[in-house]
GROMACS .gro file of C-alpha atoms in nm:
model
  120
    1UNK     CA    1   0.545  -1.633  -2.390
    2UNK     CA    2   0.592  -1.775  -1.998
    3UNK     CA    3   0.345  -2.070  -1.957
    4UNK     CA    4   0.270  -2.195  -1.549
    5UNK     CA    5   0.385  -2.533  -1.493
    6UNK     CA    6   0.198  -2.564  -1.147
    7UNK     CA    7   0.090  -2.350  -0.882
    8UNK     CA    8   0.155  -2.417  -0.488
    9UNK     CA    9  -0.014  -2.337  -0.199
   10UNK     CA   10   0.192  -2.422   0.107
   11UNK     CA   11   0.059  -2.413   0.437
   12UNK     CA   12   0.214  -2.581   0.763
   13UNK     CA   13   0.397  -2.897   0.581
   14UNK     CA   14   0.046  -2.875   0.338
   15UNK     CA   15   0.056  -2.857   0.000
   16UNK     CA   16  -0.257  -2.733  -0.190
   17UNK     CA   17  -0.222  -2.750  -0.607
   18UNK     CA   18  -0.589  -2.749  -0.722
   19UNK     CA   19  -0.568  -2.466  -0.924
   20UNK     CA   20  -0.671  -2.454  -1.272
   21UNK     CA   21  -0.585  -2.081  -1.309
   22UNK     CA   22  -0.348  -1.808  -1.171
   23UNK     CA   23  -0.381  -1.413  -1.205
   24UNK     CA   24  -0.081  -1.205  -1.057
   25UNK     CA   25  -0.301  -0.887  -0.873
   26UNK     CA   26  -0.250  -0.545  -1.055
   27UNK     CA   27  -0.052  -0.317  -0.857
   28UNK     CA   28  -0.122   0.079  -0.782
   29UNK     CA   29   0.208   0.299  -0.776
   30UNK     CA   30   0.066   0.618  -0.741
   31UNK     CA   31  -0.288   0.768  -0.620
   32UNK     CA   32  -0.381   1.150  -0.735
   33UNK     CA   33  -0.431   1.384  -0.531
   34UNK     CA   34  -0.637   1.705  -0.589
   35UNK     CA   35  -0.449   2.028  -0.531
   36UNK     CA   36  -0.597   2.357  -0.559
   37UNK     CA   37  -0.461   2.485  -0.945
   38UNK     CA   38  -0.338   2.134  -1.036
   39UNK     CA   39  -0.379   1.732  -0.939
   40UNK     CA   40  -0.052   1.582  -0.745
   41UNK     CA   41   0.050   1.253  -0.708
   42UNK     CA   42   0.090   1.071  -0.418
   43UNK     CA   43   0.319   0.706  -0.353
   44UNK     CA   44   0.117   0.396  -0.272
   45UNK     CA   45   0.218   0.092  -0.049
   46UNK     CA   46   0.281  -0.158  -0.316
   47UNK     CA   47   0.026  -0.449  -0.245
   48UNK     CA   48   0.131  -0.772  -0.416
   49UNK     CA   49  -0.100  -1.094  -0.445
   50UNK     CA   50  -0.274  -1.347  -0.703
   51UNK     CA   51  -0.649  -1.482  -0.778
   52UNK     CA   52  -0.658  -1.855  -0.843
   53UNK     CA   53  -0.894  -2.061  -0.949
   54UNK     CA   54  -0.950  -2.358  -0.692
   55UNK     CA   55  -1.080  -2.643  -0.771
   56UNK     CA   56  -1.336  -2.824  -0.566
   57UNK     CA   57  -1.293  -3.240  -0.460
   58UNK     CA   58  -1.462  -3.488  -0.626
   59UNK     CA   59  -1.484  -3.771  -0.410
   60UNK     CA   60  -1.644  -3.635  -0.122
   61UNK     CA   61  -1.322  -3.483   0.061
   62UNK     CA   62  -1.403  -3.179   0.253
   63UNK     CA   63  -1.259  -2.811   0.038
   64UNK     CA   64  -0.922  -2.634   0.155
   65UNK     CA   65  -1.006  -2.416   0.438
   66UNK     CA   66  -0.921  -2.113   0.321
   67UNK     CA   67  -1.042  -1.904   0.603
   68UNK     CA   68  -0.689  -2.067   0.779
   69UNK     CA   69  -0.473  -1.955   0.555
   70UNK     CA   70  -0.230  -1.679   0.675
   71UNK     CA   71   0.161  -1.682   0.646
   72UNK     CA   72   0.183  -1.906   0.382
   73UNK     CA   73   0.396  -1.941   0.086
   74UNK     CA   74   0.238  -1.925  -0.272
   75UNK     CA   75   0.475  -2.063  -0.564
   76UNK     CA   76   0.399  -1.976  -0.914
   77UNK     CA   77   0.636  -2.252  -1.115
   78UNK     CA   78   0.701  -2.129  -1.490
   79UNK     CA   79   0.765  -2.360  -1.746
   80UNK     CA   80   1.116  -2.246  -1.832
   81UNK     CA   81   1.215  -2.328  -1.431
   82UNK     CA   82   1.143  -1.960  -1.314
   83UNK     CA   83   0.994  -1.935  -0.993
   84UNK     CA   84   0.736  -1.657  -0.862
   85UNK     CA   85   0.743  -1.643  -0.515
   86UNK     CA   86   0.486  -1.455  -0.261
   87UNK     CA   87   0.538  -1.502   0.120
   88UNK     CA   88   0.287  -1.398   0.388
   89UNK     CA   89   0.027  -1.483   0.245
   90UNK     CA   90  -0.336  -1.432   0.346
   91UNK     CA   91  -0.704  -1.569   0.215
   92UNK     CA   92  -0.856  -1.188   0.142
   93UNK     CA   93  -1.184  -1.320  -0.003
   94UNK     CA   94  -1.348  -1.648  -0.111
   95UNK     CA   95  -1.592  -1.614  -0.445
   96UNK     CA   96  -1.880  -1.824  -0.487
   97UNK     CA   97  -1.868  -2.169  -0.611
   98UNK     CA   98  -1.907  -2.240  -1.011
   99UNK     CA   99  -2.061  -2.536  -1.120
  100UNK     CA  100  -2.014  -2.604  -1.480
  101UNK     CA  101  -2.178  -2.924  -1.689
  102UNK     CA  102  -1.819  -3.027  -1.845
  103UNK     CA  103  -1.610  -2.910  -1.562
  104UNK     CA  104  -1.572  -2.973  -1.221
  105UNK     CA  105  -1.668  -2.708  -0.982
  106UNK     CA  106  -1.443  -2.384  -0.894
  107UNK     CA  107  -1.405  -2.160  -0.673
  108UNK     CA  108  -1.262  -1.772  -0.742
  109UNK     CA  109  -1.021  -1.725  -0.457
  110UNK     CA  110  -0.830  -1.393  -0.369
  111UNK     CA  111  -0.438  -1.417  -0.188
  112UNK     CA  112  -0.250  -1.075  -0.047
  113UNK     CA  113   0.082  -1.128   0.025
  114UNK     CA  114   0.274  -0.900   0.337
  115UNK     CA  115   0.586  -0.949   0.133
  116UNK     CA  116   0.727  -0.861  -0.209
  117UNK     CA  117   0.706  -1.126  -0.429
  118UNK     CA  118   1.081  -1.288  -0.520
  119UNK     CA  119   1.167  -1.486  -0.866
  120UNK     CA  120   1.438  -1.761  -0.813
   0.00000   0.00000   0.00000
């Protein structure tokens, strides 16, 4: 079983690591198409990208501005050194904030990425 070290945001020299969780986006190969006498299949764009779970400062510090955030770099660090790379990346939607009473509050946060992700 891979376990995630640490997750990276990078942004402009920036570093954002706030993340308490990371999901890798599903990805749709094919779409179906309806033919007259039978259904066909039809190749999709690959769209890569993760949902993290960001979150908010304690101390009064302002949240990431997320609505900034295009062409960065988003670094998924393994524990056995493996790392999952997505460039391009773009803020697609910000979820509501969750306030919890042993937790600190979060924020559901959706990344695309414009380029296939890379493991080094």
């Amino acid at each position: 079983m891979d376990y995630v070290s640490k997750c990276i945001l990078e942004l402009n020299g920036v570093e954002e690591t706030n993340f308490t969780e990371v999901t890798e986006m599903e990805q749709e190969i094919r779409d179906k198409v309806n033919l007259m006498n039978k259904t066909g299949f039809v190749k999709k764009t690959i769209r890569d990208g993760v949902k993290v779970t960001y979150v908010l400062p304690e101390n009064g510090e302002p949240p990431f501005n997320w609505g900034g955030v295009t062409g960065a770099v988003f670094t998924i660090v393994r524990e056995d050194g493996v790392r999952v790379v997505f460039t391009g990346v773009s803020c697609l939607k910000v979820g509501e904030v969750k306030y919890d009473a042993e937790n600190a509050a979060t924020q559901e946060i959706e990344l695309g990425a414009t380029m296939p992700k890379t493991y080094q």
